[in-house]
XYZ file of C-alpha atoms in Angstrom:
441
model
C 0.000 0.000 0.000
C 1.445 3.236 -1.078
C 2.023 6.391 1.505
C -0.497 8.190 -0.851
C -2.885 5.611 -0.546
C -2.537 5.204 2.866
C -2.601 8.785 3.934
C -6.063 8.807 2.330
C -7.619 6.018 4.374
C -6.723 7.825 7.673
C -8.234 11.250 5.913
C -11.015 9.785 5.087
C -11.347 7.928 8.811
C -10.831 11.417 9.953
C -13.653 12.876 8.279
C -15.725 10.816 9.559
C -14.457 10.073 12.796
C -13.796 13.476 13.961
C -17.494 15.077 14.029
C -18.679 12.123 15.302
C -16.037 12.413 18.494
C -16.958 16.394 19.082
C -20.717 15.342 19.075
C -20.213 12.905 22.026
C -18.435 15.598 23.696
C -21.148 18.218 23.614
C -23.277 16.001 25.431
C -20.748 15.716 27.998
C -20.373 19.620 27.602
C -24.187 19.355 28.337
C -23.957 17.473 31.323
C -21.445 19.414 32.932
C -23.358 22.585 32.521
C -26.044 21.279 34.051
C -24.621 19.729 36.461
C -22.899 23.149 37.196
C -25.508 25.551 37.113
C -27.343 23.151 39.179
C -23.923 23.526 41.756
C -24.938 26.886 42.221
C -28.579 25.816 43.932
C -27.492 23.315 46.677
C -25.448 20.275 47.226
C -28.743 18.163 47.514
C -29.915 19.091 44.274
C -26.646 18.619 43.070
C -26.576 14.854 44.530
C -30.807 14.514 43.421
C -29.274 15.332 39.705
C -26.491 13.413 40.086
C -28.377 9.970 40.720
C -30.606 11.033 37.785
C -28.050 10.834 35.620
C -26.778 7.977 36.206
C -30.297 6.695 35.518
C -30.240 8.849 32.165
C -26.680 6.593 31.659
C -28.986 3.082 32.029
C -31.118 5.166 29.194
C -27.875 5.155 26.732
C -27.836 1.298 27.249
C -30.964 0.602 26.109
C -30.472 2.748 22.946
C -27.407 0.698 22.135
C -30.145 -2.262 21.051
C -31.483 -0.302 18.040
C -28.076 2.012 17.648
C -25.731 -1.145 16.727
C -28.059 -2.979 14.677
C -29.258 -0.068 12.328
C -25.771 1.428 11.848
C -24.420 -2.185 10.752
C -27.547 -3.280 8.613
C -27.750 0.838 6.966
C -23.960 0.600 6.248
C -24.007 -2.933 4.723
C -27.362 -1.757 2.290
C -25.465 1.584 1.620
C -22.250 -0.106 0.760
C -24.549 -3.053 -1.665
C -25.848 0.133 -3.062
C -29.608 -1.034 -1.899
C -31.400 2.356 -0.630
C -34.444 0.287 -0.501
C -33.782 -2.281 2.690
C -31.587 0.698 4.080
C -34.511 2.825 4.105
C -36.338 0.195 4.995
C -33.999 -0.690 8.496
C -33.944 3.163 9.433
C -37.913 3.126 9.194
C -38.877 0.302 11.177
C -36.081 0.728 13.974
C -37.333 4.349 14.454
C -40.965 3.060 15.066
C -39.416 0.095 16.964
C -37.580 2.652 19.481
C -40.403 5.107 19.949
C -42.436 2.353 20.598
C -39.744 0.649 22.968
C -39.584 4.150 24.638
C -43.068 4.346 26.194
C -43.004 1.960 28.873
C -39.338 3.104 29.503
C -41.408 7.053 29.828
C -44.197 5.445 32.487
C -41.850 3.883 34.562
C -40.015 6.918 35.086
C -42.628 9.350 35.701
C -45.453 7.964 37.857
C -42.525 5.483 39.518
C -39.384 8.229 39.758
C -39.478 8.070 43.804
C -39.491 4.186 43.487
C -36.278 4.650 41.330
C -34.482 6.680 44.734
C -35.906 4.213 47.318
C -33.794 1.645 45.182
C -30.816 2.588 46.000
C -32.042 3.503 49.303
C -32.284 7.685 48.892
C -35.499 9.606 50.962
C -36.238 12.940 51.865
C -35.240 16.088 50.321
C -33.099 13.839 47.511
C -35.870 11.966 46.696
C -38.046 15.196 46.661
C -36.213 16.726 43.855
C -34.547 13.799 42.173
C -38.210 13.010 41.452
C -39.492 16.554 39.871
C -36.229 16.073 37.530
C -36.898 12.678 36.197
C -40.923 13.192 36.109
C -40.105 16.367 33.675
C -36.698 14.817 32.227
C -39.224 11.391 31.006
C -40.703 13.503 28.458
C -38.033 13.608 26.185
C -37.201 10.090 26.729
C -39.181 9.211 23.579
C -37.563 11.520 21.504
C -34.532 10.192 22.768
C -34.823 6.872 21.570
C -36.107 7.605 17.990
C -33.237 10.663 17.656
C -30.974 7.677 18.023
C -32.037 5.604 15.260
C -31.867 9.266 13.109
C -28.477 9.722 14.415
C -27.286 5.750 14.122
C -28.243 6.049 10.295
C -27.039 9.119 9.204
C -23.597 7.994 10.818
C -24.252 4.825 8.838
C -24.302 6.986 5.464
C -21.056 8.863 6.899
C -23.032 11.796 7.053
C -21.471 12.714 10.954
C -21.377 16.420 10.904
C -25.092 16.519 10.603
C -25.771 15.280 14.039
C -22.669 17.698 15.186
C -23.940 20.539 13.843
C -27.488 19.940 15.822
C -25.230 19.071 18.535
C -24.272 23.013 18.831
C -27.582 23.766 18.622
C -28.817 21.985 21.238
C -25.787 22.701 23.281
C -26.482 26.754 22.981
C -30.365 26.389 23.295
C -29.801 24.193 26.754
C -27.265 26.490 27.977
C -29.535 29.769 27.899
C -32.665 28.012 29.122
C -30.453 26.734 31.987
C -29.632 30.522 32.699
C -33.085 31.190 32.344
C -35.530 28.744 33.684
C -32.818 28.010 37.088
C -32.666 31.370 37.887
C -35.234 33.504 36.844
C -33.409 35.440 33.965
C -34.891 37.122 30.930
C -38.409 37.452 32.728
C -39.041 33.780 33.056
C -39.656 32.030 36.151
C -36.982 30.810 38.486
C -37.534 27.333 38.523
C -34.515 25.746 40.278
C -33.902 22.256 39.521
C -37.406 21.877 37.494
C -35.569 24.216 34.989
C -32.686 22.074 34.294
C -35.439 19.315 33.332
C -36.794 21.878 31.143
C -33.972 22.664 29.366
C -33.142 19.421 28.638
C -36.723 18.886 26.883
C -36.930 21.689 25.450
C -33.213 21.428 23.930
C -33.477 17.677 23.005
C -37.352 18.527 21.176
C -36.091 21.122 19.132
C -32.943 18.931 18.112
C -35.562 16.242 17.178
C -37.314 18.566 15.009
C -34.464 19.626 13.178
C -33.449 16.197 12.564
C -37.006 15.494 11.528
C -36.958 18.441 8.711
C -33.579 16.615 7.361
C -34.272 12.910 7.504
C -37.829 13.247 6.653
C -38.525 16.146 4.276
C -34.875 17.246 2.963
C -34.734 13.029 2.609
C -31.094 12.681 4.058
C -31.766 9.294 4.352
C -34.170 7.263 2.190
C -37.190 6.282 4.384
C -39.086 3.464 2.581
C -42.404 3.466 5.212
C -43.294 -0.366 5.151
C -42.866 -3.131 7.675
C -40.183 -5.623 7.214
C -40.344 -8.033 9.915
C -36.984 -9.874 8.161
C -34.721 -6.906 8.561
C -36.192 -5.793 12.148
C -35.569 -9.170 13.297
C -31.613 -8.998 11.458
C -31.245 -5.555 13.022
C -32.389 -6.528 16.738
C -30.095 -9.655 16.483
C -27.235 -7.360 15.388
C -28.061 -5.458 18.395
C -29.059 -7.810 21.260
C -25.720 -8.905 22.099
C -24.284 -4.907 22.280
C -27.538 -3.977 24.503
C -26.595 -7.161 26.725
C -23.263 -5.905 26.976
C -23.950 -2.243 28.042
C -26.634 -3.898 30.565
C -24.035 -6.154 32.257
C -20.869 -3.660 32.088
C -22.800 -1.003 33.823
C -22.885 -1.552 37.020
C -19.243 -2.708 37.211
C -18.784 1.581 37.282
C -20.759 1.589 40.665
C -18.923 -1.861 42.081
C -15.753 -0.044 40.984
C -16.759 3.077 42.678
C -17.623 1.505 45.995
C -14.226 -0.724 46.177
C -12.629 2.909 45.678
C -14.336 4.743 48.397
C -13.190 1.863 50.806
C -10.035 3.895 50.655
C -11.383 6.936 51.799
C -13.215 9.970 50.786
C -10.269 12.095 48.852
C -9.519 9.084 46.482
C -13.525 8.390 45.611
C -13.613 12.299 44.732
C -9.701 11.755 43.242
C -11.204 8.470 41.203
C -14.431 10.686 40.102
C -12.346 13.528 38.539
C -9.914 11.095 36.514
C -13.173 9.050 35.273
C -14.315 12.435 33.895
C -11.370 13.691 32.645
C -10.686 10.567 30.899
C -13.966 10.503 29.867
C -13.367 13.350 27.676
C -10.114 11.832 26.904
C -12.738 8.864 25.122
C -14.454 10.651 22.865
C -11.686 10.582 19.922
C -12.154 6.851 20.715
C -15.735 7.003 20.051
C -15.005 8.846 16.659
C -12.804 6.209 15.696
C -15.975 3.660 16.875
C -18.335 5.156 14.404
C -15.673 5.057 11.125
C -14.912 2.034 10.906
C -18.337 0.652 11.736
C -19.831 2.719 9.260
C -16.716 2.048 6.890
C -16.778 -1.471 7.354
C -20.406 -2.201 6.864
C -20.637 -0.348 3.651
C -16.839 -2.183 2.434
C -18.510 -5.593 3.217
C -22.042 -4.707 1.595
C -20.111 -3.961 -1.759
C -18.281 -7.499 -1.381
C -14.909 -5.702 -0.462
C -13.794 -7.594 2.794
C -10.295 -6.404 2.278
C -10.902 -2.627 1.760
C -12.711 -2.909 5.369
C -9.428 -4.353 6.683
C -7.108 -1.896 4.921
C -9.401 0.983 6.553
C -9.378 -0.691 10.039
C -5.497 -0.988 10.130
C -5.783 2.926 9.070
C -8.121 3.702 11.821
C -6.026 2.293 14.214
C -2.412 4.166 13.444
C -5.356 7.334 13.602
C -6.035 6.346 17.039
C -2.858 5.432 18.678
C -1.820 8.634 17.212
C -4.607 10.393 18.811
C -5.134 8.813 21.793
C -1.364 8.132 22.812
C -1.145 11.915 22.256
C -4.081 12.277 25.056
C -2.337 9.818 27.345
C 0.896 11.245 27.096
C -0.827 14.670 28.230
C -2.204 12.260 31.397
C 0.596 10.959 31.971
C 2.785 14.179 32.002
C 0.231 16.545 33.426
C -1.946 14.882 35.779
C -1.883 17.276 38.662
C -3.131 20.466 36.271
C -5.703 18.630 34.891
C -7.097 17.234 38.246
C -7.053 21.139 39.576
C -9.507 22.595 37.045
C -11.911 20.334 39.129
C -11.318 20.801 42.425
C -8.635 22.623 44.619
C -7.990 20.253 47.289
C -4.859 18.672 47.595
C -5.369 15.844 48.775
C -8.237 15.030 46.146
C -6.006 16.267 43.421
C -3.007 13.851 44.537
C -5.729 11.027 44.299
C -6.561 11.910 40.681
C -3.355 12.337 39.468
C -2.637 9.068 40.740
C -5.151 7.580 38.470
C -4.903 9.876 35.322
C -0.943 8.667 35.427
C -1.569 5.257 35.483
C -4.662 5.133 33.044
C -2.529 7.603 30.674
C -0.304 4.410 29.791
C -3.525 2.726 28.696
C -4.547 5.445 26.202
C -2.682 3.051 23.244
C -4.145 0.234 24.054
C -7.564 1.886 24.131
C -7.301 3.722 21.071
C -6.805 0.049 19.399
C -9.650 -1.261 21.404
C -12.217 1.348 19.921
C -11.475 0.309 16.515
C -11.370 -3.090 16.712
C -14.680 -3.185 18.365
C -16.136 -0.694 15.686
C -14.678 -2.600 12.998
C -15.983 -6.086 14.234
C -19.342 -4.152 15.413
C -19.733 -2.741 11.998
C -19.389 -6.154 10.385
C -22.643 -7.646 12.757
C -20.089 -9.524 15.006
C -21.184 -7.835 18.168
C -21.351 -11.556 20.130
C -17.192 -11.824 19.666
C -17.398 -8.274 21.407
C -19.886 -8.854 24.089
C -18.436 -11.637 25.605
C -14.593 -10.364 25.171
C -15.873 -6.681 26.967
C -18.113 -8.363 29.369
C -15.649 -11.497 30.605
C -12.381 -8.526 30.640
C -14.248 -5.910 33.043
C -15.740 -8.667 35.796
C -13.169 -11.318 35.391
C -9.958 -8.978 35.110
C -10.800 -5.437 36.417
C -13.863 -5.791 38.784
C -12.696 -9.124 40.950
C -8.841 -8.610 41.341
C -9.965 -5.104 42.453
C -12.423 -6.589 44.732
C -9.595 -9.143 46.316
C -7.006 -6.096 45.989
C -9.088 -4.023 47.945
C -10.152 -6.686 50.425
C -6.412 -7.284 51.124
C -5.790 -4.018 51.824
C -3.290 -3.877 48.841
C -2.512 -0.330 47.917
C -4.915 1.875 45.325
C -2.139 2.056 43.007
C -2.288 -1.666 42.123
C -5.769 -1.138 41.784
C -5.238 1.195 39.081
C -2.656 -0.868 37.118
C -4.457 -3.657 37.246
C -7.446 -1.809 35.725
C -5.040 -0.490 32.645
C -3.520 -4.014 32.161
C -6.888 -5.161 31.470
C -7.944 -2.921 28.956
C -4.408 -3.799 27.275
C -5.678 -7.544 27.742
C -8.778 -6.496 25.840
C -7.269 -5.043 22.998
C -5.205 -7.526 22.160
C -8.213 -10.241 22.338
C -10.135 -8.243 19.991
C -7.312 -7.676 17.059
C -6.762 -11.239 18.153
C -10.115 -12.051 16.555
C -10.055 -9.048 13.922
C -6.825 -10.696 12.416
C -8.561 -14.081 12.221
C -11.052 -12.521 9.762
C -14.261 -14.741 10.456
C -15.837 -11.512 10.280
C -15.670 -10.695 6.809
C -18.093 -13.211 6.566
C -20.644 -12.970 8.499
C -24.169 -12.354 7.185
C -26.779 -10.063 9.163
């Protein structure tokens, strides 16, 4: 393969990778101005908002049953050059999601309190965790068919669509926070009821827009009939990614209590480096929604080895990228700890972690691809049980005996970035075996 040709592959990765990555991180951006204007109410509402969230994060798992599926089945159509069945897959997953969304939407509002008492919250946290999610369920629905928009245009490689709303909805939640919280611009002061707001608000008229373009400017090719055949192929796609998400979860709040058994300043240390590093993720995501898209539509045309050629791309891309992001970790952990918090002790905590974790950055980078790549190409069972056995088996339970025999936090850590190298090389492992350029879906 010729530097030319080669330079290419990673431009074109890049083009499609890189709106995809800065749309991921406005909604983190989102978050984090919520979550900050809703600092400046109380800590309770702050906590009430917190838990929310993470129920809002249980939301994202669900999605990933109808995300997965239509991106692989609308890239494998596009590629075969059949608009028909591709049309047909973004159609009946949208009314699958919506419909999928409305039990999801009565849970959460006439059960929210139920959802506190769970994990054993009362009183004033229940209170206002409550009004949140009772107002916050009304864009769940929009939510879930927004997805299937934004899963197919990314299938077409059309990501700085959904970026481009992205800033919309970014701005538009950020002046209704102002706003509705506080009372600005003549509107009532709403406190944490205006954060919900927002949110709706925001996430409606983002639906909208993406409404106008898939729908009427016909960005993607809606054929309005019911296929049974390719819902079924889509879900199957799917299930196994869904199952993942569902299982992998709560191995964040496991991890999270293990930490705090070694006191308060390294749960809030552990807290900051998950959300720095979160942010640190989001080329990784980019690099995700390439080469699922790219290898769907490389297989649909019957070109098995183009999809490789732009997977090995991808992944010099991401070590690039995201060894650039962990060297930054690894260099600079105390500076990026302190735009969180000022304490010292907390900050020594997360610097701890972001050093450690920085060294995994490589490892990662390969990780996202390979699991796009093998995602893209309907092999999502290879990556569910490879994700899912790696976390519990190698992260969660040595941290659990670690922790249990008192073994420093620093071994924690390691072990947790030895794992994820331990995952990469499982997947390319199984990328390099190639059984996936022939699977059907």
């Amino acid at each position: 393969m010729s530097d030319s040709s080669f330079g290419k592959r990673i431009w074109t990765v890049l083009k499609i990778s890189f709106p995809a990555a800065m749309y991921n991180l406005l909604g983190m951006v989102q978050s984090m101005v919520d979550m900050l204007f809703v600092g400046r109410i109380s800590s309770v509402s702050v906590a009430a908002v917190g838990v929310s969230m993470q129920y809002v994060g249980m939301l994202y798992a669900f999605m990933s049953l109808f995300y997965v599926g239509t991106n692989a089945l609308v890239s494998r159509f596009f590629g075969a050059k059949d608009p028909e069945k591709a049309g047909l897959v973004s159609y009946n997953m949208f009314v699958l999601a919506l419909a999928f969304s409305v039990p999801l939407f009565v849970v959460g509002f006439y059960k929210s309190h139920v959802l506190f008492n769970i994990l054993g919250m009362s009183g004033e946290i229940e209170e206002i965790g409550s009004v949140y999610m009772k107002i916050y369920c009304f864009s769940i629905p929009v939510l879930f068919a927004q997805g299937v928009l934004y899963s197919s245009l990314n299938a077409y490689g059309k990501t700085k669509i959904p970026f481009y709303i992205g800033i919309f909805g970014n701005i538009v939640n950020f002046l209704l926070d102002y706003a509705l919280i506080f009372g600005a611009w003549g509107f009532p002061a709403l406190g944490v009821a205006g954060v919900a707001y927002a949110t709706v608000i925001a996430r409606l008229l983002e639906f909208f827009i993406y409404a106008y373009l898939c729908f009427i400017r016909k960005e993607i090719d809606f054929v309005m009939r019911f296929s049974g055949d390719l819902l079924r192929r889509a879900l199957k796609v799917g299930f196994p990614t869904w199952m993942e998400r569902m299982m992998t979860f709560p191995t964040y709040i496991v991890l999270s209590a293990l930490v705090a058994r070694y006191g308060t300043e390294a749960l809030a240390g552990y807290q900051i480096g998950l959300r720095i590093e979160g942010i640190a993720f989001m080329p990784g995501v980019g690099f995700i929604v390439a080469t699922m898209a790219l290898t769907g539509r490389h297989l649909g045309a019957g070109n098995p080895e183009e999809a490789e050629k732009d997977a090995m791309a991808a992944t010099v891309a991401a070590c690039a990228f995201m060894g650039t992001v962990g060297l930054l970790m690894f260099l600079f952990p105390s500076p990026l700890a302190r735009m969180f918090t000022t304490d010292a002790a907390t900050v020594e905590s997360a610097a701890e972690y972001l050093r450690i974790m920085g060294l995994s950055q490589i490892p990662l980078g390969i990780f996202f691809v390979m699991s796009g790549a093998l995602r893209g190409a309907g092999d999502t069972r290879t990556t569910f049980i490879v994700n899912t056995a790696c976390i519990w088996l190698l992260r969660v339970l040595p941290a659990a005996v670690m922790v249990w025999a008192g073994i420093a936090l620093f071994w924690v850590y390691l072990v947790a970035a030895l794992e994820s190298a331990v995952r990469a090389g499982l997947l390319v492992r199984v990328f390099l075996r190639g059984r996936w350029k022939s699977i059907a879906v």
